[in-house]
Coordinates of C-alpha atoms and ligand atoms in Angstrom, one line a residue:
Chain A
X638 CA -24.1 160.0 82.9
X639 CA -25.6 159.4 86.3
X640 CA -21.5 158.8 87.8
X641 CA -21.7 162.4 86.3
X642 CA -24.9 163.7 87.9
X643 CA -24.2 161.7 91.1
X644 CA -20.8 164.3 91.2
X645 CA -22.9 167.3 90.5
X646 CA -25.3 166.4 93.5
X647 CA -23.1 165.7 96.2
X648 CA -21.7 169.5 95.6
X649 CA -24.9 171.0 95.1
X650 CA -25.7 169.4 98.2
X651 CA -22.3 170.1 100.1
X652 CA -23.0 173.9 98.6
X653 CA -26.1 174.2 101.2
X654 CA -23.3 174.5 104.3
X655 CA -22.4 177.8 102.5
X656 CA -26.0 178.9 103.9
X657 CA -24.5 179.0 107.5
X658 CA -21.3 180.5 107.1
X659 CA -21.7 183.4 108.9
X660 CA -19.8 186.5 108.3
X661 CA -19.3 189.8 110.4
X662 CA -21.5 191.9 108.3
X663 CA -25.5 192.1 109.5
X664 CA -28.7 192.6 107.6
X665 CA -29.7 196.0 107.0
X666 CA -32.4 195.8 109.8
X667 CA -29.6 194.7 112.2
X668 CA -31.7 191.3 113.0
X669 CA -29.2 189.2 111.9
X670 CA -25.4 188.3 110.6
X671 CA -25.4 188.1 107.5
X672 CA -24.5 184.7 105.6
X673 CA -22.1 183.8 102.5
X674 CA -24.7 182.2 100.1
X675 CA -27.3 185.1 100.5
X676 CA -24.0 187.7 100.6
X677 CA -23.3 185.7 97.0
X678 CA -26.5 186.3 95.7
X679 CA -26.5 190.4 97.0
X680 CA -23.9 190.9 95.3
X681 CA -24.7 189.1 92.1
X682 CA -27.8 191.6 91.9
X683 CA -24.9 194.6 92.4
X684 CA -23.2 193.6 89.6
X685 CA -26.3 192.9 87.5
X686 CA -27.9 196.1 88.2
X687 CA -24.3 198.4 88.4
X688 CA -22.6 196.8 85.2
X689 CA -22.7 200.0 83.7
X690 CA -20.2 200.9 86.6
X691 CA -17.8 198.3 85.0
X692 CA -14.6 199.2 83.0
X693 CA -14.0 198.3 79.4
X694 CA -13.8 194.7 78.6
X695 CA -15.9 193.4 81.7
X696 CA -18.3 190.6 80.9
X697 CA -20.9 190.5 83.4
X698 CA -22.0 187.3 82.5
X699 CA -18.6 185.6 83.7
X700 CA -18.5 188.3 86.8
X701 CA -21.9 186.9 87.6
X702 CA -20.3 183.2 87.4
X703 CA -17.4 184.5 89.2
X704 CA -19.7 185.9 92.2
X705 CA -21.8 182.7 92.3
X706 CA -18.8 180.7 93.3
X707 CA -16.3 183.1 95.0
X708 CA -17.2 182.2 98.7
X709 CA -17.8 178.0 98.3
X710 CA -14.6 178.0 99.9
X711 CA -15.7 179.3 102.9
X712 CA -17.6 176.1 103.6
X713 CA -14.1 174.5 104.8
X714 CA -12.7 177.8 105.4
X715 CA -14.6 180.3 107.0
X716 CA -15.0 183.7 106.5
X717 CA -12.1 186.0 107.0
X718 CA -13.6 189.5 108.3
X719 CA -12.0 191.9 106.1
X720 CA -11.4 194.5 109.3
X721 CA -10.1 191.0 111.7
X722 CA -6.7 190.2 112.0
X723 CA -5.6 187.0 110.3
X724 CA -2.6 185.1 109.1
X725 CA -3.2 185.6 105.1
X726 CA -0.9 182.4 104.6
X727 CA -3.0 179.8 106.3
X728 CA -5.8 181.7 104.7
X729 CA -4.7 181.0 101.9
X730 CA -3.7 177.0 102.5
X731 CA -7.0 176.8 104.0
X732 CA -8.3 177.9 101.1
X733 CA -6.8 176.1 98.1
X734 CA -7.5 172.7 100.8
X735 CA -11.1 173.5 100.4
X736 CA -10.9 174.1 96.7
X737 CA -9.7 170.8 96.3
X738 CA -12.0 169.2 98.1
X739 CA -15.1 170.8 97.2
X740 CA -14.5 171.7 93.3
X741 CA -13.0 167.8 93.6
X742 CA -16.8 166.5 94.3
X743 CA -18.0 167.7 90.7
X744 CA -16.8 166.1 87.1
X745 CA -13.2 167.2 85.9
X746 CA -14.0 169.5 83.4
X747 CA -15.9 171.4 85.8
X748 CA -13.5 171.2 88.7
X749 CA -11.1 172.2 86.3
X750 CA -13.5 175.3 84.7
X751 CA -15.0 176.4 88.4
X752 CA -11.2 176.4 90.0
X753 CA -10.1 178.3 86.9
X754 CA -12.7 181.2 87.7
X755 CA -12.1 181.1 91.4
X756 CA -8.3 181.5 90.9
X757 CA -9.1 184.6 88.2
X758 CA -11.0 186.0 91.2
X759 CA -8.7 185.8 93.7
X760 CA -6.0 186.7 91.4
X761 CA -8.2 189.7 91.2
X762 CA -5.7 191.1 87.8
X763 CA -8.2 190.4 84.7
X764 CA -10.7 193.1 84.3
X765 CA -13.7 190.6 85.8
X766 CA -12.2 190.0 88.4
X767 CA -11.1 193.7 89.2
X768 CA -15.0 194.6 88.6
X769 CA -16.0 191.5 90.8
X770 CA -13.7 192.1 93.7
X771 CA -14.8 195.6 93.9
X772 CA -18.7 194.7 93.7
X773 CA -17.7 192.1 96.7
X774 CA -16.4 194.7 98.8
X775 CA -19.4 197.6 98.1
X776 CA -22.4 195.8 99.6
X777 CA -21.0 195.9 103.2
X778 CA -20.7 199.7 103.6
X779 CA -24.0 199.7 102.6
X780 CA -25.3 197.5 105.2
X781 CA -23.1 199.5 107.7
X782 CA -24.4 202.2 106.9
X783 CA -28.2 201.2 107.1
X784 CA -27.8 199.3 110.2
X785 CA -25.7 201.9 112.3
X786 CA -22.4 200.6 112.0
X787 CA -22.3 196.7 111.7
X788 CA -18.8 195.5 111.4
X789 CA -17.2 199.1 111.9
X790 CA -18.5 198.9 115.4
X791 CA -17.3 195.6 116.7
X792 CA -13.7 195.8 114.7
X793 CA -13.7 199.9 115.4
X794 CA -12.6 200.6 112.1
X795 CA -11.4 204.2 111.1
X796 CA -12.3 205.8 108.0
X797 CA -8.7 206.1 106.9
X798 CA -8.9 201.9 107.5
X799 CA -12.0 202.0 105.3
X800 CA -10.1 203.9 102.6
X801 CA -7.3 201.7 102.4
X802 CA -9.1 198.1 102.9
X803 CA -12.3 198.8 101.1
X804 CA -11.8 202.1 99.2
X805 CA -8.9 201.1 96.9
X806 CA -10.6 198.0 95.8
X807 CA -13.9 199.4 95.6
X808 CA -12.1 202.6 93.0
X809 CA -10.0 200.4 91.4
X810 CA -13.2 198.5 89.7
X811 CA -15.9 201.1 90.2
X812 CA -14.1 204.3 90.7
X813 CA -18.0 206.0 90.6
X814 CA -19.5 204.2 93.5
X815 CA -16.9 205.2 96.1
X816 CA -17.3 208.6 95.1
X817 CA -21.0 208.3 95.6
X818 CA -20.2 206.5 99.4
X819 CA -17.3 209.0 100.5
X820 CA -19.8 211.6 101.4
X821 CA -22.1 209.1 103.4
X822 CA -19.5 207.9 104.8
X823 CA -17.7 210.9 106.1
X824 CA -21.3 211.8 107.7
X825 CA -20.9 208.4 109.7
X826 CA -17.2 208.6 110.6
X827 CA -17.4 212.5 111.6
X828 CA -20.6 211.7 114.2
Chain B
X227 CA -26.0 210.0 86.6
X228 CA -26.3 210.7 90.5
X229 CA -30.0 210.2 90.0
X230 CA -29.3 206.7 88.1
X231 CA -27.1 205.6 91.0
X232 CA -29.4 206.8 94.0
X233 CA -32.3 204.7 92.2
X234 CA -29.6 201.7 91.7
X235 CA -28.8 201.8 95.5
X236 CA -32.4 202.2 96.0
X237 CA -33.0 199.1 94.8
X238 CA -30.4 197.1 96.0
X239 CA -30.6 198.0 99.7
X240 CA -34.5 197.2 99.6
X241 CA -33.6 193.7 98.2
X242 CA -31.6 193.4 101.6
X243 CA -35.2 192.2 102.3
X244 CA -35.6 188.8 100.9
X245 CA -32.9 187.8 103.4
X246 CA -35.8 187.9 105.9
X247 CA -38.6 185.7 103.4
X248 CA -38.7 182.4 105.2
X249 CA -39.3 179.6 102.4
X250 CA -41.5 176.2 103.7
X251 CA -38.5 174.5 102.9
X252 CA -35.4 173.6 105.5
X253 CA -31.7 173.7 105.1
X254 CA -30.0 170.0 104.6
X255 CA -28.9 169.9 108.2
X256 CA -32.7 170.6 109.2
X257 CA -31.8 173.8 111.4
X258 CA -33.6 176.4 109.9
X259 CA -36.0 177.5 107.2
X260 CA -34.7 178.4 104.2
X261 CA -34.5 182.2 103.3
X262 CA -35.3 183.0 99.3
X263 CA -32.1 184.9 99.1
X264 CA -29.8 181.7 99.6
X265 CA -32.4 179.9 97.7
X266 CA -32.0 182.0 95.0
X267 CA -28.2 181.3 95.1
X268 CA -28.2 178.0 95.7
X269 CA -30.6 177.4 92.3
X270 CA -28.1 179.5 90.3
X271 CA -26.0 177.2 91.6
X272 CA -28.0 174.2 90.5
X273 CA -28.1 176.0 86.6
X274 CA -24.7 176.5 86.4
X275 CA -23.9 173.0 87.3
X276 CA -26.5 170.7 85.6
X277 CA -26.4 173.6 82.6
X278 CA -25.6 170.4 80.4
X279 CA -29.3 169.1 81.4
X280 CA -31.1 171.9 79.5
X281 CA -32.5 171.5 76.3
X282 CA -31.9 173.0 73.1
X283 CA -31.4 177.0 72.2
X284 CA -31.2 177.4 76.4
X285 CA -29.0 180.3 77.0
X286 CA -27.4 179.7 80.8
X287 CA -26.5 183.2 81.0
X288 CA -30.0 184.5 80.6
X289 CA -31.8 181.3 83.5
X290 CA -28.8 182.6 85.7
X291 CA -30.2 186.4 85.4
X292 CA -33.5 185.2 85.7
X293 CA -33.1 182.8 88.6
X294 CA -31.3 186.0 90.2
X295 CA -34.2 188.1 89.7
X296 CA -37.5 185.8 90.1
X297 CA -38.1 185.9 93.9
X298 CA -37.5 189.4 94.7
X299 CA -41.1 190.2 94.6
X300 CA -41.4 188.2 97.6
X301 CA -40.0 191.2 99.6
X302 CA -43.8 192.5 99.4
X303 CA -45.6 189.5 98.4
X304 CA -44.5 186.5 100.6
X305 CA -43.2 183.3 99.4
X306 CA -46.4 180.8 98.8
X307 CA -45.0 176.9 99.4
X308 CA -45.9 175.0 96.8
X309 CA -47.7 172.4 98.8
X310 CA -49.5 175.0 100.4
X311 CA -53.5 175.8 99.5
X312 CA -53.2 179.6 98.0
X313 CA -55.6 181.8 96.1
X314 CA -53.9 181.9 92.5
X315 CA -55.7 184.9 91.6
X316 CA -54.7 187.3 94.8
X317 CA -51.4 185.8 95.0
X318 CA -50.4 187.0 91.2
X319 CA -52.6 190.5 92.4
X320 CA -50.2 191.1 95.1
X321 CA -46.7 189.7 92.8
X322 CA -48.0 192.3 89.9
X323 CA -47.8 194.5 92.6
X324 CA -44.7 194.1 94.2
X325 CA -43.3 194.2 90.6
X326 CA -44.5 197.5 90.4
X327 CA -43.1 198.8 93.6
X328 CA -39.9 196.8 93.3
X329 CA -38.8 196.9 89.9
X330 CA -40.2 200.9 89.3
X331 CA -37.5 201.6 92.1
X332 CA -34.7 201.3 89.1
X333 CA -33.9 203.5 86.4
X334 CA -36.5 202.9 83.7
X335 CA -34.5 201.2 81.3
X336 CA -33.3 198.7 84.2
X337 CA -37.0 198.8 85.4
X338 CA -38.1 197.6 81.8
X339 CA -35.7 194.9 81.3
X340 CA -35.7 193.0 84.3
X341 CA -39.6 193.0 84.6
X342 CA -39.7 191.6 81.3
X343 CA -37.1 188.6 82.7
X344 CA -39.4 188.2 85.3
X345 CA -42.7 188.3 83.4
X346 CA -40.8 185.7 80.9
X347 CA -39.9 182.9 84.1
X348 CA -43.3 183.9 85.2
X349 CA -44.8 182.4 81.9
X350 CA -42.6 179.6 82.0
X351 CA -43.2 179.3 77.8
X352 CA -39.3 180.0 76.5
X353 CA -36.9 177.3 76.4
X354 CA -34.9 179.8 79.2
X355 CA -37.8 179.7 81.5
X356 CA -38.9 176.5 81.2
X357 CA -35.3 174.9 82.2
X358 CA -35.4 178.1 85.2
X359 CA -38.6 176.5 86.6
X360 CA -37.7 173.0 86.3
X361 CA -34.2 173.9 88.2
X362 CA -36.0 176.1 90.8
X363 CA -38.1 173.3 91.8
X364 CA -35.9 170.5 91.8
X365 CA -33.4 171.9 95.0
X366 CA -36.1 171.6 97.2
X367 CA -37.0 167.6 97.5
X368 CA -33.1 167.4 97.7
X369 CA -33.2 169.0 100.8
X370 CA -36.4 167.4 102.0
X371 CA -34.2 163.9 101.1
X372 CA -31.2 165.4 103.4
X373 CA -33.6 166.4 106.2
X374 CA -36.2 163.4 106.6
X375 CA -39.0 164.9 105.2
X376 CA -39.2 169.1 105.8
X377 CA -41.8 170.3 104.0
X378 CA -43.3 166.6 103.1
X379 CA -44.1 166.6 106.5
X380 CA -45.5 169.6 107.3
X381 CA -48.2 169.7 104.4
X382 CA -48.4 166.0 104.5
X383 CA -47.5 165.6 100.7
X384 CA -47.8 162.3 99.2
X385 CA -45.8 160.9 95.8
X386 CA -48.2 161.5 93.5
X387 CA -49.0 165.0 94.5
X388 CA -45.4 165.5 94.1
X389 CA -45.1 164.2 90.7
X390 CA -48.0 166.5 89.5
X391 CA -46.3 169.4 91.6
X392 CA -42.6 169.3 91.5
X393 CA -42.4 166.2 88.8
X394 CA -44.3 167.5 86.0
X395 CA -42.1 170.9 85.9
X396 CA -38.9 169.5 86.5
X397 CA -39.1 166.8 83.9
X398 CA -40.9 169.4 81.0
X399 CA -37.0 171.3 81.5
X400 CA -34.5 168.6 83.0
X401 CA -36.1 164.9 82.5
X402 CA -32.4 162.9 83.4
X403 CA -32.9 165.2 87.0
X404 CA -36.8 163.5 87.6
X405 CA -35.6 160.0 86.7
X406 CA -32.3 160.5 88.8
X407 CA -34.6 161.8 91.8
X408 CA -37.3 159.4 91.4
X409 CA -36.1 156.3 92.4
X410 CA -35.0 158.2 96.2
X411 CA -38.5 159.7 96.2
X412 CA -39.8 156.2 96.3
X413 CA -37.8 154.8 98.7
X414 CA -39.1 158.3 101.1
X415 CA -42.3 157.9 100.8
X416 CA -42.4 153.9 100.7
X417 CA -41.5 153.9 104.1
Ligands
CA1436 CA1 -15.9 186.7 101.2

């Protein structure tokens, strides 16, 4: 038992690097980038409070388990701006190398259930993971939005790239909330 | 349903907020204060990983919601450090408050449910709430550990006022987590 506690401490303690990974997005009141462990928890509040958004067969229970770990990776691998240019294949490597080493500190059955989950995610095919991916990409625009342009602004993003990078996923899980952006949206893009 | 998701959005861009509450608490590396937004995922973390510490009838699924929910009234009401000398009284005036405020920003069925998650953690009397507080105080002396002392230091703490403060919650919900920590906590404060 404490071989097994020991495991689950040194990545709950490896998990506090996730706290400064910085990503491109800012805070709403521009003072800051934005990190991926607070990002994780935004977004787990999304999908609490829009999981009536969520198509048939979504559990938000696993969608909130699937949001708490989606970004460890990035502790290894950085965060890959959505709107940057990157190579998606050593992305990807990068990626399943951190996996391994970081879902690797914990006990085997939880490496096992934890990669499982972050694979589903990424996979992004089963209805959770369709929900999740799209609550993932909605809190950004927001931000952009509030703060005057945020990550549009430095990558000088177009609204058709918005459509096509954030817009599918966003409709494909929650068809109702990129309806509800489009107009807000517009009003930014056309000014 | 326009109305439902305005109040939704509402919501979720004023819990942008709690990005900016500064904790008393440091990261692991000992660069920064801690922010109760990556606190709050880091300790679902912490539940989802010890989960097999909790006691009996403990539904994980509900301490995750909780833990997700119990520090956004600190957007109006601060975060008040445990070692810190507060007024009790004021300090659950001004949370009631910020409840109020906060929480009456949802739709009322949303509004309803989620204060009475919070009100339950608050209480600390259900088997839920009880393992929630016990994992919600047991991240920070692990990142005092990491960082030589953090907030030890600054409010001069001493072991015994950390047993009554942080010992006698964590080992009423997660016993094997005290006695695990216990034996480092000496060796801190020994020297
Ligand atoms: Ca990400």
């Amino acid at each position: 038992m404490t071989d097994r506690l020991d495991r689950q401490i040194a990545f709950l303690s490896e998990a506090d690097k996730l706290k400064s990974v910085l990503r491109a997005s800012r805070l709403h009141d521009n003072s800051r980038f934005e990190n991926s462990a607070e990002h994780s928890w935004h977004i787990m509040l999304f999908a609490l409070v829009l999981a009536d958004q969520a198509g048939p067969g979504v559990r938000i229970d696993r969608v909130l388990r699937m949001l708490l770990l989606h970004d460890t990776v990035e502790i290894d691998a950085g965060d890959n701006p959505i709107h940057g240019t990157v190579d998606q294949a050593a992305v990807e490597a990068a990626e399943q190398a951190a996996a391994d080493r970081l879902f690797g500190l914990l006990p085997a059955d939880q490496e096992a259930a934890f990669r499982a989950l972050w694979e589903e995610f990424e996979a992004g095919e089963s209805a959770d993971a369709v929900f999740a991916k799209s609550i993932d990409r909605v809190q950004t625009p927001l931000a952009n939005l509030a703060n005057g342009g945020g990550s549009w602004t430095e990558y000088d993003v177009s609204f058709e790239q918005l459509e096509a990078r954030v817009g599918r996923p966003v409709r494909r899980g929650a068809p109702a909330l990129w309806d509800w952006l489009t107009p807000r949206l517009r009003a930014f893009f056309d000014t």
